[in-house]
Amino acid sequence: GQNIDQPTEMTATEGAIVQINCTYQTSGFNGLFWYQQHAGEAPTFLSYNVLDGLEEKGRFSSFLSRSKGYSYLLLKELQMKDSASYLCAVMDSNYQLIWGAGTKLIIKP
Amino acid sequence: DADVTQTPRNRITKTGKRIMLECSQTKGHDRMYWYRQDPGLGLRLIYYSFDVKDINKGEISDGYSVSRQAQAKFSLSLESAIPNQTALYFCATSEQRDHTGELFFGEGSRLTVL
């Protein structure tokens, strides 16, 4: 079966750095996505990786290793507004998105 | 105004009632989707449509039906609601030729079935 694993919850301190991991087992691979979802709101797109390596976008970076079935989202200079759930999703060989359950990130002052 | 609009935002209903959730979009996208989100689970795809004449079942289509009335409108129906259909429902859109697959979500419709 297809599976996406990510930690259920993480806690970090304002101003610090946090890394949220995602491992996947899917039928084929056509890209990995990270979305941010604030409580009670819609998910919003953060990043897309299809090749191995690091993609940097401001305070957020996303890394992919296809051989290891692994990705991480790195958040730097954490702000209180970064408190949210972070959803990892993989597009399989049929271009269907398989979603992880999400990681709830709690930022403390 | 939101590019993807869902109505109603909240609904409480009883077992056996028929419910329709509506979605409209101004993004001009061909692809539209209905997902449900439950605590502790990933988003699960119910139905999707690549254009007005194209409707496809997703992972969990049983108990649901959809109608694509126009490019901009995609509605989800629960013919006879049951309590385990209590969930947060999201409509989403994406561009036809964009295989990066970025989804644009509506604000969600919270449905409670008693």
Short mmCIF file of C-alpha atoms in Angstrom, two decimals:
data_model
loop_
_atom_site.label_atom_id
_atom_site.label_comp_id
_atom_site.label_asym_id
_atom_site.label_seq_id
_atom_site.Cartn_x
_atom_site.Cartn_y
_atom_site.Cartn_z
CA GLY A 1 0.00 0.00 0.00
CA GLN A 2 0.93 3.63 -0.23
CA ASN A 3 2.05 5.40 2.90
CA ILE A 4 3.22 8.82 4.03
CA ASP A 5 4.70 9.18 7.53
CA GLN A 6 5.36 12.38 9.39
CA PRO A 7 5.48 13.20 13.12
CA THR A 8 2.14 14.04 14.68
CA GLU A 9 3.33 17.05 16.65
CA MET A 10 6.46 19.11 17.22
CA THR A 11 7.29 22.01 19.49
CA ALA A 12 9.88 24.71 18.82
CA THR A 13 10.87 28.12 20.14
CA GLU A 14 10.33 31.45 18.45
CA GLY A 15 13.44 32.47 16.53
CA ALA A 16 14.79 28.92 16.31
CA ILE A 17 14.99 26.41 13.46
CA VAL A 18 12.84 23.32 13.08
CA GLN A 19 12.98 20.40 10.66
CA ILE A 20 9.82 18.43 9.86
CA ASN A 21 10.49 15.03 8.29
CA CYS A 22 8.38 13.06 5.85
CA THR A 23 9.01 9.53 4.61
CA TYR A 24 7.00 7.92 1.87
CA GLN A 25 6.30 4.63 0.11
CA THR A 26 4.26 5.12 -3.04
CA SER A 27 3.55 3.53 -6.39
CA GLY A 28 5.82 5.70 -8.46
CA PHE A 29 6.83 9.28 -7.83
CA ASN A 30 5.94 12.50 -9.63
CA GLY A 31 6.81 15.03 -6.99
CA LEU A 32 6.47 15.86 -3.31
CA PHE A 33 4.53 18.79 -1.91
CA TRP A 34 4.42 20.62 1.37
CA TYR A 35 1.35 22.57 2.41
CA GLN A 36 0.71 24.73 5.46
CA GLN A 37 -2.64 24.63 7.21
CA HIS A 38 -3.56 26.98 10.03
CA ALA A 39 -6.21 25.70 12.42
CA GLY A 40 -9.66 25.95 10.88
CA GLU A 41 -8.33 27.16 7.55
CA ALA A 42 -7.57 25.78 4.12
CA PRO A 43 -4.18 24.26 3.24
CA THR A 44 -1.91 26.56 1.26
CA PHE A 45 0.95 25.51 -1.00
CA LEU A 46 4.50 25.90 0.30
CA SER A 47 6.81 23.90 -1.95
CA TYR A 48 7.21 21.28 -4.65
CA ASN A 49 10.23 19.00 -5.11
CA VAL A 50 10.67 16.55 -7.96
CA LEU A 51 14.48 16.36 -8.14
CA ASP A 52 16.86 15.49 -5.31
CA GLY A 53 18.25 18.38 -3.36
CA LEU A 54 17.31 21.47 -1.46
CA GLU A 55 14.85 24.12 -2.61
CA GLU A 56 15.00 27.36 -0.67
CA LYS A 57 12.22 29.89 -0.51
CA GLY A 58 12.76 32.61 2.04
CA ARG A 59 12.64 31.24 5.59
CA PHE A 60 11.37 27.88 4.32
CA SER A 61 13.42 25.18 2.57
CA SER A 62 12.42 21.74 1.37
CA PHE A 63 14.73 18.81 0.74
CA LEU A 64 14.15 15.62 -1.21
CA SER A 65 15.98 12.30 -1.47
CA ARG A 66 14.13 10.04 -3.88
CA SER A 67 16.42 7.06 -3.24
CA LYS A 68 15.60 7.22 0.48
CA GLY A 69 11.92 8.10 0.08
CA TYR A 70 12.54 11.07 2.35
CA SER A 71 11.88 14.76 2.51
CA TYR A 72 12.09 17.46 5.12
CA LEU A 73 10.75 20.96 5.50
CA LEU A 74 13.11 23.35 7.26
CA LEU A 75 11.71 26.48 8.88
CA LYS A 76 14.19 29.14 10.00
CA GLU A 77 13.76 32.17 12.26
CA LEU A 78 10.50 30.79 13.55
CA GLN A 79 7.66 33.22 14.13
CA MET A 80 4.50 32.72 16.15
CA LYS A 81 2.49 32.79 12.91
CA ASP A 82 4.31 29.61 11.82
CA SER A 83 2.19 27.68 14.34
CA ALA A 84 0.21 25.46 12.00
CA SER A 85 -0.02 21.95 10.62
CA TYR A 86 2.37 21.04 7.83
CA LEU A 87 1.11 18.49 5.32
CA CYS A 88 3.38 16.33 3.18
CA ALA A 89 1.90 14.89 -0.02
CA VAL A 90 3.36 12.73 -2.78
CA MET A 91 2.11 12.53 -6.36
CA ASP A 92 2.18 8.91 -7.48
CA SER A 93 2.65 7.38 -10.93
CA ASN A 94 -1.03 8.08 -11.75
CA TYR A 95 -0.63 11.74 -10.76
CA GLN A 96 -2.79 11.15 -7.69
CA LEU A 97 -1.85 12.92 -4.48
CA ILE A 98 -1.24 10.77 -1.40
CA TRP A 99 -1.39 12.84 1.79
CA GLY A 100 0.26 12.44 5.16
CA ALA A 101 -1.77 13.14 8.28
CA GLY A 102 0.16 16.33 8.93
CA THR A 103 2.55 17.60 11.61
CA LYS A 104 1.17 20.10 14.10
CA LEU A 105 3.90 22.61 14.88
CA ILE A 106 3.61 24.53 18.14
CA ILE A 107 5.77 27.62 18.52
CA LYS A 108 6.53 28.82 22.04
CA PRO A 109 7.76 32.32 22.91
CA ASP B 1 -13.21 37.65 -2.20
CA ALA B 2 -11.94 34.09 -2.12
CA ASP B 3 -11.02 32.48 -5.45
CA VAL B 4 -12.58 29.17 -4.34
CA THR B 5 -15.81 29.55 -2.40
CA GLN B 6 -17.65 26.83 -0.51
CA THR B 7 -21.17 26.92 0.88
CA PRO B 8 -22.29 26.26 3.51
CA ARG B 9 -19.30 26.76 5.79
CA ASN B 10 -20.95 24.89 8.63
CA ARG B 11 -23.86 22.49 8.65
CA ILE B 12 -25.43 20.27 11.25
CA THR B 13 -27.86 17.67 10.00
CA LYS B 14 -29.50 14.41 11.01
CA THR B 15 -28.89 10.87 9.85
CA GLY B 16 -30.72 10.10 6.62
CA LYS B 17 -30.98 13.68 5.37
CA ARG B 18 -29.76 14.73 1.93
CA ILE B 19 -27.00 17.32 1.98
CA MET B 20 -25.37 19.31 -0.81
CA LEU B 21 -22.11 21.16 -0.49
CA GLU B 22 -21.40 23.66 -3.22
CA CYS B 23 -18.14 24.96 -4.62
CA SER B 24 -17.54 27.75 -7.08
CA GLN B 25 -14.25 29.15 -8.37
CA THR B 26 -13.10 32.25 -10.23
CA LYS B 27 -9.60 30.95 -11.03
CA GLY B 28 -10.59 29.61 -14.45
CA HIS B 29 -9.16 26.19 -13.63
CA ASP B 30 -10.42 23.09 -15.38
CA ARG B 31 -9.69 20.62 -12.58
CA MET B 32 -11.80 20.51 -9.44
CA TYR B 33 -11.68 18.16 -6.47
CA TRP B 34 -13.56 17.26 -3.32
CA TYR B 35 -11.59 16.09 -0.28
CA ARG B 36 -12.53 15.24 3.27
CA GLN B 37 -10.28 15.77 6.25
CA ASP B 38 -10.58 13.85 9.51
CA PRO B 39 -8.45 14.25 12.63
CA GLY B 40 -5.34 12.08 12.49
CA LEU B 41 -5.82 11.21 8.84
CA GLY B 42 -4.50 12.71 5.64
CA LEU B 43 -6.77 14.44 3.17
CA ARG B 44 -8.75 11.83 1.25
CA LEU B 45 -10.02 12.36 -2.26
CA ILE B 46 -13.75 11.79 -2.78
CA TYR B 47 -14.29 12.81 -6.41
CA TYR B 48 -12.49 14.82 -9.03
CA SER B 49 -13.33 16.36 -12.38
CA PHE B 50 -10.95 17.40 -15.14
CA ASP B 51 -13.63 19.23 -17.12
CA VAL B 52 -17.41 19.58 -17.29
CA LYS B 53 -17.93 16.20 -18.96
CA ASP B 54 -15.39 14.33 -16.87
CA ILE B 55 -16.17 12.92 -13.41
CA ASN B 56 -13.94 10.44 -11.60
CA LYS B 57 -14.22 8.55 -8.35
CA GLY B 58 -11.55 9.07 -5.77
CA GLU B 59 -10.37 6.96 -2.87
CA ILE B 60 -13.61 7.18 -0.84
CA SER B 61 -16.54 7.85 -3.17
CA ASP B 62 -19.08 5.48 -1.57
CA GLY B 63 -22.01 7.40 -0.11
CA TYR B 64 -21.22 10.52 -2.14
CA SER B 65 -22.12 11.88 -5.58
CA VAL B 66 -21.06 14.97 -7.47
CA SER B 67 -22.23 17.25 -10.24
CA ARG B 68 -20.08 19.53 -12.40
CA GLN B 69 -22.65 22.09 -13.50
CA ALA B 70 -20.15 24.37 -15.22
CA GLN B 71 -16.41 24.91 -15.37
CA ALA B 72 -16.71 27.07 -12.28
CA LYS B 73 -19.08 24.93 -10.21
CA PHE B 74 -18.66 21.52 -8.61
CA SER B 75 -21.11 20.27 -5.99
CA LEU B 76 -20.91 17.32 -3.61
CA SER B 77 -24.01 15.49 -2.40
CA LEU B 78 -24.61 13.10 0.43
CA GLU B 79 -27.84 11.33 -0.53
CA SER B 80 -28.47 9.91 2.94
CA ALA B 81 -26.05 11.29 5.50
CA ILE B 82 -24.61 9.05 8.21
CA PRO B 83 -22.61 10.00 11.33
CA ASN B 84 -19.26 8.76 9.98
CA GLN B 85 -19.56 11.37 7.24
CA THR B 86 -18.99 14.00 9.90
CA ALA B 87 -15.83 15.73 8.68
CA LEU B 88 -14.31 18.86 7.22
CA TYR B 89 -14.81 18.95 3.46
CA PHE B 90 -12.58 20.88 1.10
CA CYS B 91 -13.07 21.78 -2.52
CA ALA B 92 -9.90 22.45 -4.52
CA THR B 93 -8.88 23.45 -8.03
CA SER B 94 -5.78 23.09 -10.16
CA GLU B 95 -4.71 24.02 -13.68
CA GLN B 96 -5.08 21.34 -16.33
CA ARG B 97 -1.60 21.42 -17.68
CA ASP B 98 0.18 22.03 -14.41
CA HIS B 99 1.68 18.70 -13.42
CA THR B 100 3.26 20.30 -10.40
CA GLY B 101 -0.30 19.85 -9.19
CA GLU B 102 -0.52 22.85 -6.89
CA LEU B 103 -3.99 22.82 -5.39
CA PHE B 104 -5.98 25.89 -4.44
CA PHE B 105 -8.40 25.11 -1.63
CA GLY B 106 -11.68 26.59 -0.56
CA GLU B 107 -12.15 27.56 3.07
CA GLY B 108 -13.83 24.28 3.95
CA SER B 109 -17.30 23.09 4.91
CA ARG B 110 -17.66 21.56 8.35
CA LEU B 111 -20.41 18.95 8.34
CA THR B 112 -21.81 17.31 11.45
CA VAL B 113 -24.20 14.38 11.09
CA LEU B 114 -26.12 13.53 14.25
#
